[in-house]
Amino acid sequence: MTPPTDPFTAFAPALAGPPRLEPTDVSYVLEDTSLGRMLLAVRDDGRVLTTAFAPDAAHEQHWLERVAQRVSPRVLRHPRPTDAVRRALEDFLAGRARQVAVEPDLALLSDFQRLVLTGLAASVGYGRRTTYAALAQHLGRPRAARAVGTALAGNPLCVTLPCHRVLPAAGGVGGYAGGPAAKEALLALEARSAG
Amino acid sequence: MSLPPFQQLVDDHWRDVARLAHGLAGPVHGDDVAQQAWTQALAAYPRLTHARNLRSWLLTITHRCAMDHHRTRGRTTAHEDPASLAQAPVEPPPQAPDDVLWQRVRALPERQRQAVVLRFVGDLDHRAVAAALATSPGMSRRLVSDALATLRLELTDPEDPR
């Protein structure tokens, strides 16, 4: 006979699996796109909080914590509510659409990021490119090229708000959250499809 | 103050919640109790004022759901009512050494059973057990040690005393 306390610690009932919970304030999914793994988070009203690159667990956690802090801690992994954004992203990446046709929610953006990213989306259309300095100039902050770069680097809505269209004046593609290869692929896609 | 995304709680603790629910409500109703506990936790989550010991918070909710379940069901446990065992959805209750022990655990006085299950299945310390049962840590210690003494007495083979 085993010692009396042993079966307690050995208690291993047949567990059915994690709980099945209905979609709540924020639903997200990790999607393997042609550009890399992305975290797509959607509010309960359907507006999109992130289309962010999440190549590893640390990035995933970073974005989920931001969402929990700024929007609501009720965040659950749920594929169904993200169907629309997944489809829109797929259409864009296949060259069938000229923008990711979703309504973005800017709750995760700082005030300056809102200024920069909405200004960018409004002024630099599909297939066009600009530089950090030119964008800063356009926004009426000619000396803020570096701050503009930082604002773009923290973009939670990559591809949806087209930070990939901004390049360094010195040449090259510059940095990108999804890696330079993803930026090049996006620029090539737009150059090809803008025709 | 910032709460982690709820999905993280689910991923980290669903097994512990399910184990405690099984221990308190039995194999037939354990899943329902766990499911109910998660639904309640999700609803209450944004109102939490701190993120200290979320596991304890979840297990306390699970315990409360199990007690509500017992109250509404008039305390029918599986071994008293074989018909309810027949409805077991997927797996029969685990056989072998546990079986005798768990029958003994179910037969303990209610408070002792709750305390011993919270302590060993839920792996809570006495302070957390006391909080869940609305009593003092000293009383929790007392309940657990009484329960263990009873079990030890009942489970020791008289032919082979150890």
Coordinates of C-alpha atoms in Angstrom, one line a residue:
Chain A
M1 CA 0.0 0.0 0.0
T2 CA 1.2 3.5 -0.9
P3 CA 1.7 6.1 1.9
P4 CA -1.6 7.9 2.7
T5 CA -0.6 11.3 1.3
D6 CA 0.7 10.0 -2.0
P7 CA -2.7 9.6 -3.9
F8 CA -3.5 13.3 -3.2
T9 CA -0.5 14.6 -5.2
A10 CA -1.1 11.9 -7.8
F11 CA -4.7 13.0 -8.3
A12 CA -5.0 13.2 -12.1
P13 CA -8.6 13.1 -13.2
A14 CA -9.3 12.9 -16.9
L15 CA -9.6 16.6 -17.8
A16 CA -11.9 17.6 -20.7
G17 CA -9.7 20.5 -21.8
P18 CA -9.6 24.3 -21.3
P19 CA -12.9 26.1 -20.7
R20 CA -15.0 27.2 -23.6
L21 CA -15.6 30.9 -23.2
E22 CA -17.6 33.2 -25.5
P23 CA -15.8 36.0 -27.3
T24 CA -15.4 39.0 -25.0
D25 CA -14.0 42.5 -25.1
V26 CA -11.0 41.6 -27.2
S27 CA -10.4 38.5 -29.4
Y28 CA -7.1 37.7 -31.0
V29 CA -5.5 35.1 -33.1
L30 CA -1.9 34.4 -34.2
E31 CA -1.9 34.2 -38.0
D32 CA 0.9 32.8 -40.2
T33 CA 0.9 35.2 -43.1
S34 CA 3.2 35.3 -46.1
L35 CA 5.1 38.1 -44.3
G36 CA 5.5 36.2 -41.0
R37 CA 3.5 35.5 -37.9
M38 CA 1.2 38.3 -37.0
L39 CA -1.0 39.0 -34.0
L40 CA -4.5 40.1 -35.1
A41 CA -6.6 41.6 -32.2
V42 CA -10.2 42.7 -32.7
R43 CA -12.6 44.6 -30.3
D44 CA -16.0 43.3 -29.7
D45 CA -17.4 46.0 -32.1
G46 CA -15.3 44.6 -34.9
R47 CA -12.7 47.4 -35.0
V48 CA -9.1 46.2 -35.3
L49 CA -6.6 46.9 -32.6
T50 CA -3.5 45.2 -33.9
T51 CA -2.1 43.8 -37.1
A52 CA 1.3 43.5 -35.5
F53 CA 4.3 41.3 -36.2
A54 CA 4.8 38.7 -33.4
P55 CA 7.7 36.5 -34.5
D56 CA 8.1 35.0 -31.0
A57 CA 6.5 34.7 -27.6
A58 CA 8.0 37.8 -26.3
H59 CA 6.5 40.0 -29.0
E60 CA 3.1 38.2 -28.5
Q61 CA 3.2 39.0 -24.8
H62 CA 4.2 42.6 -25.4
W63 CA 1.2 43.3 -27.6
L64 CA -1.2 41.3 -25.5
E65 CA -0.2 43.2 -22.3
R66 CA -0.5 46.5 -24.2
V67 CA -4.1 45.5 -25.2
A68 CA -4.9 44.4 -21.6
Q69 CA -3.6 47.7 -20.2
R70 CA -5.1 50.2 -22.7
V71 CA -8.3 48.5 -23.8
S72 CA -9.5 45.7 -21.5
P73 CA -7.9 42.8 -19.6
R74 CA -10.7 40.6 -21.0
V75 CA -8.6 39.2 -23.8
L76 CA -9.2 35.8 -25.3
R77 CA -7.8 33.8 -28.1
H78 CA -10.8 33.3 -30.5
P79 CA -10.5 32.8 -34.3
R80 CA -14.1 33.6 -35.3
P81 CA -14.3 37.4 -34.5
T82 CA -11.0 37.9 -36.4
D83 CA -12.3 36.3 -39.7
A84 CA -12.9 39.7 -41.3
V85 CA -9.4 41.1 -40.7
R86 CA -7.8 37.8 -41.7
R87 CA -9.6 37.9 -45.0
A88 CA -8.8 41.6 -45.6
L89 CA -5.2 41.0 -44.9
E90 CA -5.1 38.0 -47.2
D91 CA -6.7 40.0 -50.0
F92 CA -4.1 42.8 -49.5
L93 CA -1.2 40.4 -49.5
A94 CA -2.4 38.7 -52.6
G95 CA -2.6 42.0 -54.4
R96 CA -6.5 41.8 -54.7
A97 CA -7.0 44.9 -52.5
R98 CA -5.3 48.2 -52.3
Q99 CA -5.8 48.5 -48.6
V100 CA -6.5 46.3 -45.7
A101 CA -10.2 47.0 -45.7
V102 CA -11.0 47.1 -42.0
E103 CA -11.8 49.8 -39.5
P104 CA -8.8 50.4 -37.3
D105 CA -9.1 51.3 -33.6
L106 CA -6.3 53.7 -32.6
A107 CA -6.5 52.9 -28.8
L108 CA -3.0 51.5 -28.7
L109 CA -1.4 54.5 -30.4
S110 CA 0.1 57.5 -28.6
D111 CA -1.1 61.0 -29.6
F112 CA 2.0 61.5 -31.7
Q113 CA 1.7 58.1 -33.3
R114 CA -1.9 59.0 -34.3
L115 CA -0.7 62.2 -35.9
V116 CA 2.1 60.4 -37.8
L117 CA 0.2 57.3 -38.9
T118 CA -3.0 58.9 -39.9
G119 CA -1.1 61.6 -41.7
L120 CA 0.9 58.9 -43.5
A121 CA -2.1 56.9 -44.5
A122 CA -3.8 60.0 -45.8
S123 CA -0.9 61.3 -47.8
V124 CA 1.1 58.4 -49.1
G125 CA -1.1 56.1 -51.2
Y126 CA -0.7 52.6 -52.6
G127 CA 2.6 52.0 -54.4
R128 CA 4.1 55.3 -53.4
R129 CA 7.0 55.9 -51.0
T130 CA 8.3 58.6 -48.8
T131 CA 11.2 59.2 -46.4
Y132 CA 11.2 59.9 -42.7
A133 CA 12.4 63.5 -43.3
A134 CA 9.8 64.1 -46.0
L135 CA 7.0 62.7 -43.8
A136 CA 8.1 64.9 -40.8
Q137 CA 8.1 67.9 -43.2
H138 CA 4.6 67.1 -44.4
L139 CA 3.3 66.8 -40.8
G140 CA 4.7 70.3 -40.1
R141 CA 7.4 69.0 -37.8
P142 CA 10.5 69.3 -40.0
R143 CA 12.9 68.6 -37.2
A144 CA 11.2 65.5 -35.9
A145 CA 12.4 62.9 -38.5
R146 CA 13.9 60.7 -35.8
A147 CA 10.7 60.9 -33.6
V148 CA 8.7 60.0 -36.7
G149 CA 10.9 57.0 -37.1
T150 CA 10.3 55.9 -33.5
A151 CA 6.5 56.4 -33.9
L152 CA 6.5 54.2 -37.0
A153 CA 8.6 51.6 -35.4
G154 CA 6.0 51.1 -32.7
N155 CA 3.1 50.8 -35.1
P156 CA 0.6 48.3 -33.8
L157 CA -1.2 48.3 -37.1
C158 CA 1.5 47.3 -39.5
V159 CA 0.4 46.9 -43.2
T160 CA -3.1 48.4 -42.2
L161 CA -1.4 51.8 -41.5
P162 CA 1.3 51.6 -44.2
C163 CA 4.5 52.3 -42.3
H164 CA 6.4 50.1 -44.8
R165 CA 6.1 53.0 -47.4
V166 CA 8.6 55.1 -45.4
L167 CA 12.2 54.6 -46.2
P168 CA 15.5 56.2 -45.1
A169 CA 16.7 59.1 -47.3
A170 CA 20.2 57.6 -47.4
G171 CA 18.9 54.5 -49.3
G172 CA 18.1 50.9 -48.4
V173 CA 14.8 49.9 -47.0
G174 CA 15.5 50.7 -43.3
G175 CA 14.1 48.8 -40.4
Y176 CA 10.8 47.1 -40.1
A177 CA 9.0 45.2 -37.3
G178 CA 8.5 42.2 -39.6
G179 CA 12.1 42.3 -40.8
P180 CA 13.6 44.0 -43.9
A181 CA 12.6 41.1 -46.1
A182 CA 8.9 41.6 -45.2
K183 CA 9.3 45.4 -46.0
E184 CA 10.9 44.6 -49.4
A185 CA 8.1 42.1 -50.2
L186 CA 5.4 44.7 -49.4
L187 CA 7.1 47.3 -51.5
A188 CA 7.6 44.9 -54.4
L189 CA 4.0 43.8 -54.1
E190 CA 2.7 47.4 -54.3
A191 CA 5.1 48.3 -57.2
R192 CA 3.9 45.3 -59.1
S193 CA 0.1 45.8 -58.4
A194 CA 0.1 49.6 -58.7
G195 CA 1.1 49.1 -62.4
Chain B
M1 CA -1.8 48.3 -11.5
S2 CA -2.2 46.2 -14.6
L3 CA -3.9 42.8 -15.1
P4 CA -2.5 40.3 -17.5
P5 CA -4.6 39.3 -20.5
F6 CA -7.2 36.8 -19.4
Q7 CA -6.1 34.2 -21.9
Q8 CA -2.8 33.9 -19.9
L9 CA -4.8 32.9 -16.8
V10 CA -6.7 30.3 -18.8
D11 CA -3.4 28.9 -20.2
D12 CA -1.6 28.9 -16.9
H13 CA -4.3 27.7 -14.6
W14 CA -7.1 25.7 -16.4
R15 CA -5.6 22.4 -15.2
D16 CA -5.6 23.4 -11.6
V17 CA -9.1 24.8 -11.7
A18 CA -10.3 21.5 -13.4
R19 CA -8.5 19.4 -10.8
L20 CA -10.1 21.3 -7.9
A21 CA -13.5 21.2 -9.5
H22 CA -13.2 17.4 -10.0
G23 CA -12.0 17.0 -6.5
L24 CA -14.9 19.0 -5.0
A25 CA -17.8 18.1 -7.4
G26 CA -16.7 14.7 -8.7
P27 CA -16.1 13.4 -12.2
V28 CA -19.6 13.9 -13.4
H29 CA -20.1 17.6 -12.5
G30 CA -16.5 18.7 -12.3
D31 CA -16.5 20.1 -15.9
D32 CA -19.7 22.0 -15.4
V33 CA -18.3 23.6 -12.2
A34 CA -15.0 24.5 -13.8
Q35 CA -16.8 26.0 -16.8
Q36 CA -19.1 28.0 -14.5
A37 CA -16.1 29.2 -12.4
W38 CA -14.3 30.5 -15.6
T39 CA -17.4 32.3 -16.8
Q40 CA -17.8 34.0 -13.4
A41 CA -14.1 34.9 -13.3
L42 CA -14.2 36.4 -16.7
A43 CA -17.2 38.5 -15.8
A44 CA -15.6 39.8 -12.6
Y45 CA -12.0 40.1 -13.9
P46 CA -11.9 43.9 -14.8
R47 CA -13.1 44.8 -11.4
L48 CA -10.1 43.1 -9.6
T49 CA -8.1 45.8 -7.9
H50 CA -4.8 43.9 -7.9
A51 CA -3.1 41.1 -9.7
R52 CA -1.5 39.4 -6.7
N53 CA -2.1 35.6 -6.6
L54 CA -4.6 35.2 -9.4
R55 CA -4.4 31.5 -9.0
S56 CA -5.7 31.7 -5.5
W57 CA -8.5 34.0 -6.7
L58 CA -9.5 31.5 -9.4
L59 CA -9.4 28.5 -7.0
T60 CA -11.6 30.4 -4.5
I61 CA -14.2 31.1 -7.2
T62 CA -14.0 27.4 -8.2
H63 CA -14.6 26.4 -4.6
R64 CA -17.6 28.7 -4.3
C65 CA -19.1 27.4 -7.5
A66 CA -18.6 23.8 -6.3
M67 CA -20.4 24.7 -3.0
D68 CA -23.3 26.3 -4.9
H69 CA -23.5 23.2 -7.0
H70 CA -23.7 21.0 -3.9
R71 CA -26.3 23.2 -2.4
T72 CA -28.5 23.1 -5.4
R73 CA -28.0 19.4 -6.0
G74 CA -28.8 18.5 -2.4
R75 CA -25.4 17.0 -2.0
T76 CA -25.7 13.9 -4.1
T77 CA -22.3 12.6 -4.8
A78 CA -21.5 10.1 -7.4
H79 CA -20.9 7.1 -5.1
E80 CA -24.3 7.7 -3.3
D81 CA -26.2 7.9 -6.5
P82 CA -24.8 5.4 -9.1
A83 CA -27.3 6.7 -11.7
S84 CA -25.5 10.0 -11.9
L85 CA -22.3 8.1 -12.5
A86 CA -23.8 6.5 -15.5
Q87 CA -24.2 9.9 -17.1
A88 CA -20.5 10.5 -16.9
P89 CA -19.8 12.2 -20.2
V90 CA -16.4 10.8 -21.3
E91 CA -14.2 8.9 -18.9
P92 CA -15.3 6.8 -15.9
P93 CA -13.7 8.0 -12.6
P94 CA -10.1 6.8 -12.3
Q95 CA -9.8 3.3 -10.8
A96 CA -7.0 1.9 -8.7
P97 CA -5.4 3.2 -5.5
D98 CA -7.3 6.6 -5.7
D99 CA -10.7 5.0 -5.7
V100 CA -10.8 3.8 -2.1
L101 CA -9.2 7.0 -0.9
W102 CA -11.6 9.2 -2.7
Q103 CA -14.6 7.4 -1.3
R104 CA -13.2 8.0 2.1
V105 CA -12.6 11.6 1.3
R106 CA -16.2 12.0 0.1
A107 CA -17.3 10.5 3.4
L108 CA -15.5 13.0 5.5
P109 CA -17.5 15.7 7.4
E110 CA -18.2 18.6 4.9
R111 CA -15.8 21.2 6.3
Q112 CA -12.9 18.6 6.6
R113 CA -13.5 17.4 3.1
Q114 CA -13.5 21.0 1.7
A115 CA -10.3 21.9 3.7
V116 CA -8.4 18.7 2.7
V117 CA -9.3 19.1 -1.0
L118 CA -8.4 22.8 -1.1
R119 CA -5.1 22.0 0.6
F120 CA -4.0 19.0 -1.4
V121 CA -5.9 19.0 -4.7
G122 CA -5.9 22.8 -5.0
D123 CA -2.4 23.0 -3.4
L124 CA -3.4 26.1 -1.5
D125 CA -1.6 27.1 1.7
H126 CA -3.5 27.3 5.0
R127 CA -4.0 31.1 4.7
A128 CA -5.7 30.7 1.3
V129 CA -7.8 27.7 2.5
A130 CA -8.9 29.8 5.4
A131 CA -9.9 32.6 3.1
A132 CA -11.9 30.3 0.9
L133 CA -13.7 28.7 3.9
A134 CA -14.1 32.1 5.7
T135 CA -12.3 30.9 8.8
S136 CA -8.8 31.2 10.4
P137 CA -5.6 29.6 9.2
G138 CA -5.4 27.8 12.6
M139 CA -8.9 26.3 12.0
S140 CA -7.8 25.2 8.5
R141 CA -4.8 23.4 9.9
R142 CA -7.1 21.7 12.4
L143 CA -9.6 20.6 9.8
V144 CA -6.9 19.2 7.6
S145 CA -5.1 17.4 10.3
D146 CA -8.3 15.9 11.6
A147 CA -9.2 14.7 8.1
L148 CA -5.7 13.2 7.6
A149 CA -5.9 11.4 10.9
T150 CA -9.3 9.9 10.0
L151 CA -8.0 8.9 6.6
R152 CA -4.8 7.4 8.0
L153 CA -6.8 5.4 10.5
E154 CA -9.3 4.1 7.9
L155 CA -6.8 3.4 5.2
T156 CA -4.2 1.6 7.3
D157 CA -4.3 -2.1 6.8
P158 CA -4.8 -3.7 10.3
E159 CA -2.8 -6.7 9.1
D160 CA 0.1 -4.5 8.1
P161 CA 0.2 -1.5 10.4
R162 CA 2.9 1.1 9.3

